[in-house]
Amino acid sequence: MSGEIILKFGHFDDENREYVIESPDTPLPWINYLGLEEMYGICSNTAGGYSFYKDARLRRITRYRYNNAPFDIGGRYLYLRDNDSGAFWSPSWQPVKTDLDSYECRHGLSYTTISSKYRGISSEMTYFIPLGETVEIWKTVIGNQTTKEVNLSLFSSVEFCLWDAQDDATNFQRNFSTGQVEVEDGVIYHKTEYRERRNHFAYFACSMPLAGFDTQRDEFLGKYRGFDKPLVVESGQSRNSIANGWAPHGSHHVLLNLKPGESKEVIFALGYFENDEQEKFDPPGSQIINKSHVRPVIDKWLNKDQVDLGFRQLKDYWNELLSVLQVQTPDADTNRMVNIWNAYQCMVTFNMSRSTSFYESGIGRGMGFRDSNQDLFGFVHMIPEKARQRIIDIASTQLETGGAYHQYQPLTKRGNNDIGSGFNDDPLWLILGVASYIKESGDLAILDALVPYDNKEGSEVPLYEHLVRSLNYTLERLGPHDLPLIGRADWNDCLNLNCFSTTPGEPFQTTENQSGGVAESVMIAGQFVLAAEELSAMAALRGNDAEESEFMKRAEQMTAAILEHGWDGKWFKRAYDFYSNPIGSSANSEGQIFIESQGMCIMAGVGIKSGQASIALESVNERLATEHGIVLQQPAYTRYYPELGEISSYPPGYKENAGIFCHTNPWIMISEAMCSNGDRAFDYYKRINPSKREAISEVHKCEPYVYSQMIAGKDAPTHGEAKNSWLSGTAALNFTAISQWILGIRPTYEGLIIDPVIPSSWTGFQATRKFRGTTYNITVEKEAGVSGRVTELIVDSVPVSGNIIPVGRPGNTVTVIAKIV
Ligand code: GLC
Ligand code: GLC
């Protein structure tokens, strides 16, 4: 591998819906997610990562050290040892890093399979969490492909986390004394703090009889040794250690004698279990875990047939979820992302928000109010009922003022006081989230659901009231140009116009050094127009004519304010600062044009009729677009400006300071589609499409099957290099842009709209969309060279006027032909 340039590290297997990594030393660890309900894991291509129950901070099951060297050490490891020669290796390459004879990692939908071969011994591990269970399965098959009988030792290894990952990583004076385990019938139980206020424990079980075990990490590793060379593995001898304090660990030792051609299956089960408070101990009064409830679960999942069944059920589940939208377009990268990976990433962002990845430590952020609302856009079509519950959870954290906690903890579902509120875009996202849910499901009744403020009992009002308060929150906070005050920040967390921080380490988002400022956001103004129009439509559906026109009037007033004070001549301004000076204006020397206000205003329809939208989009194309995507602003800030905050803290080209912040690119794709520019919308789509970028993996560095938050902009020395893969609003927004605006299959309150704005070179495409119980088989027809909108819509052979398919009868299959002439 030395010297030569490798551009790809694997390939897509579309049929199996897998990404196949062919070489373990990817430019960065390429990860996947296990679990879809209560227990989750992140798993890298070399089996690194960790597992947790519901909340990666408060219920971390296994330990992981971030920003390690090498980057990814610690995980769900297995070691193989040839007991005749003493040679040992990791079948997942890490941590021993033996030069394997073959290696392959298949990241699939909620599972990962790593297989390899070394000196004729084949291994295959499949990691997944069965639906409905809180147990992670490692299905392991070891085969002897040599002509001789072999005697092997197989060792497992996980490091247990003492539950609260933040405390686990810092509070050593206590934690080195609290660790406790039990070992019974070959099962390792991790029970730190079970003796006092916890009623939950972890377990690690193995389907084979054990030759030994270890539960004290440093007995397993040996003094001054790392995971690459554990003493127990090297010597082939477990020490049967019992952890008392220090670092509880889980390691089984299995002896495998394999004849030539023979293979054996070994199942490891790593689980989380809660006992009833009254039944914690057995015998009662003792300090021993009552295992009567967990044991049947363990036995169930150490069974080979059950494991195979659980795996099949997981596959079927994903087939069903993905069948809601499947497209066949002339572009393979589009098909692959829409049909598989982008939808999958939307599920992951829905589940994780921004909490847990290789760039989000699981202790930093909980569920974002703004983020989780946007995640709904890309998720709601898969499981509307879960989206409904999420909306209720989010709205229950809203404050009585209409404001919102910026984040909440997934375990407690309570607003996070440390970060507080005052991000003035937050409340409006709730309206947009609810709108996307109602359009998909038709469930208007959600607006009558009784939802509390700040989870306070007795404060419940209909959800609709919450939305009205969201709108009023903006209206009660307008600045001198009748534009919304920005507060701590808007969508751009790093545009901190009231902070003026000069103290090292002070948090930009939560420190308010100067009060009484009048900083205003044109981005929120555009978002308000969008939200007010949505709420007006909901009012109309509820037969509330007065509010319908009231909200429309508010939208019009805001539009007028944008056109009067937010237009810079060739683009929309971004904001007004504390002193009412413009930001994102030709009057500035740096940061003259920003992407957010162009996208948000045009998506709200502002300037489309008057022609300003087209002018703004031209400016975006000229000044912001690069071959790797559209940068956030130009020119980049070359120094720190206290009056702008965190945005100018980043070196030019990174993150919010003129990086390609991928989340906003689809705003421009949608805007281009709204202005009927199919070629340009699709061109922007392709520039950041991960599958398209697979060909330059060596440059892009992050996973080629999911979007990253950021790609370094043209001002950065590493232009084109991605960071922060997986957890980003980029997933939901790109899914929306391609499926609803470019391919144009878009749920509305009245039914499904078919309004493609596709590249002129295409001759159409096909799609299957399940919507409110009806299956639509859609064919879009067009001649190459033509660009335009749908002129004829034929539903089950009957021409329909307009481009909305009326809501059908559940269970029916409907044939739709849309013609663009
Ligand atoms: C991150 C945040 C998101 C914010 C964006 C821009 O992705 O999660 O809330 O809008 O950064 O600052
Ligand atoms: C977003 C931004 C990041 C900022 C963070 C603060 O994730 O991308 O730059 O530090 O928000 O919450």
PDB file of N, CA, C and O and ligand atoms in Angstrom, residues 354 365 370-371 491-493 656 661 709, ligand 1:
ATOM      1  N   ARG A 354     -27.832  14.575  17.974  1.00  0.00           N
ATOM      2  CA  ARG A 354     -26.406  14.872  17.754  1.00  0.00           C
ATOM      3  C   ARG A 354     -25.579  14.335  18.909  1.00  0.00           C
ATOM      4  O   ARG A 354     -24.554  14.888  19.260  1.00  0.00           O
ATOM      5  N   ARG A 365     -23.786  16.442  24.050  1.00  0.00           N
ATOM      6  CA  ARG A 365     -25.091  16.973  23.669  1.00  0.00           C
ATOM      7  C   ARG A 365     -26.163  15.918  23.802  1.00  0.00           C
ATOM      8  O   ARG A 365     -25.947  14.747  23.517  1.00  0.00           O
ATOM      9  N   ARG A 370     -34.030  22.076  17.953  1.00  0.00           N
ATOM     10  CA  ARG A 370     -34.014  22.411  16.529  1.00  0.00           C
ATOM     11  C   ARG A 370     -33.651  21.176  15.690  1.00  0.00           C
ATOM     12  O   ARG A 370     -34.281  20.873  14.683  1.00  0.00           O
ATOM     13  N   ASP A 371     -32.637  20.449  16.159  1.00  0.00           N
ATOM     14  CA  ASP A 371     -32.142  19.326  15.373  1.00  0.00           C
ATOM     15  C   ASP A 371     -33.191  18.232  15.255  1.00  0.00           C
ATOM     16  O   ASP A 371     -33.435  17.698  14.173  1.00  0.00           O
ATOM     17  N   TRP A 491     -30.151  29.296  13.514  1.00  0.00           N
ATOM     18  CA  TRP A 491     -29.679  27.999  13.010  1.00  0.00           C
ATOM     19  C   TRP A 491     -28.162  27.890  13.104  1.00  0.00           C
ATOM     20  O   TRP A 491     -27.608  26.840  13.409  1.00  0.00           O
ATOM     21  N   ASN A 492     -27.510  29.001  12.802  1.00  0.00           N
ATOM     22  CA  ASN A 492     -26.051  29.017  12.878  1.00  0.00           C
ATOM     23  C   ASN A 492     -25.652  29.255  14.337  1.00  0.00           C
ATOM     24  O   ASN A 492     -25.597  30.383  14.806  1.00  0.00           O
ATOM     25  N   ASP A 493     -25.362  28.158  15.031  1.00  0.00           N
ATOM     26  CA  ASP A 493     -25.004  28.214  16.452  1.00  0.00           C
ATOM     27  C   ASP A 493     -23.836  29.143  16.726  1.00  0.00           C
ATOM     28  O   ASP A 493     -23.582  29.503  17.873  1.00  0.00           O
ATOM     29  N   GLU A 656     -18.430  26.640  10.484  1.00  0.00           N
ATOM     30  CA  GLU A 656     -19.290  27.750  10.075  1.00  0.00           C
ATOM     31  C   GLU A 656     -18.522  28.893   9.418  1.00  0.00           C
ATOM     32  O   GLU A 656     -19.128  29.766   8.807  1.00  0.00           O
ATOM     33  N   PHE A 661     -20.879  23.640   4.919  1.00  0.00           N
ATOM     34  CA  PHE A 661     -21.709  23.100   5.986  1.00  0.00           C
ATOM     35  C   PHE A 661     -22.883  22.421   5.283  1.00  0.00           C
ATOM     36  O   PHE A 661     -23.830  23.075   4.856  1.00  0.00           O
ATOM     37  N   GLN A 709     -21.214  16.347   8.427  1.00  0.00           N
ATOM     38  CA  GLN A 709     -21.700  17.703   8.706  1.00  0.00           C
ATOM     39  C   GLN A 709     -20.979  18.721   7.828  1.00  0.00           C
ATOM     40  O   GLN A 709     -21.555  19.673   7.359  1.00  0.00           O
TER      41      GLN A 709
HETATM   42  C1  GLC B   1     -24.803  21.757  14.223  1.00  0.00           C
HETATM   43  C2  GLC B   1     -25.944  21.840  15.174  1.00  0.00           C
HETATM   44  C3  GLC B   1     -27.113  22.520  14.555  1.00  0.00           C
HETATM   45  C4  GLC B   1     -26.709  23.843  13.973  1.00  0.00           C
HETATM   46  C5  GLC B   1     -25.532  23.687  13.045  1.00  0.00           C
HETATM   47  C6  GLC B   1     -25.011  25.012  12.566  1.00  0.00           C
HETATM   48  O1  GLC B   1     -25.081  20.896  13.199  1.00  0.00           O
HETATM   49  O2  GLC B   1     -26.334  20.575  15.604  1.00  0.00           O
HETATM   50  O3  GLC B   1     -28.137  22.717  15.500  1.00  0.00           O
HETATM   51  O4  GLC B   1     -27.814  24.365  13.306  1.00  0.00           O
HETATM   52  O5  GLC B   1     -24.491  23.034  13.707  1.00  0.00           O
HETATM   53  O6  GLC B   1     -24.390  25.745  13.562  1.00  0.00           O
END
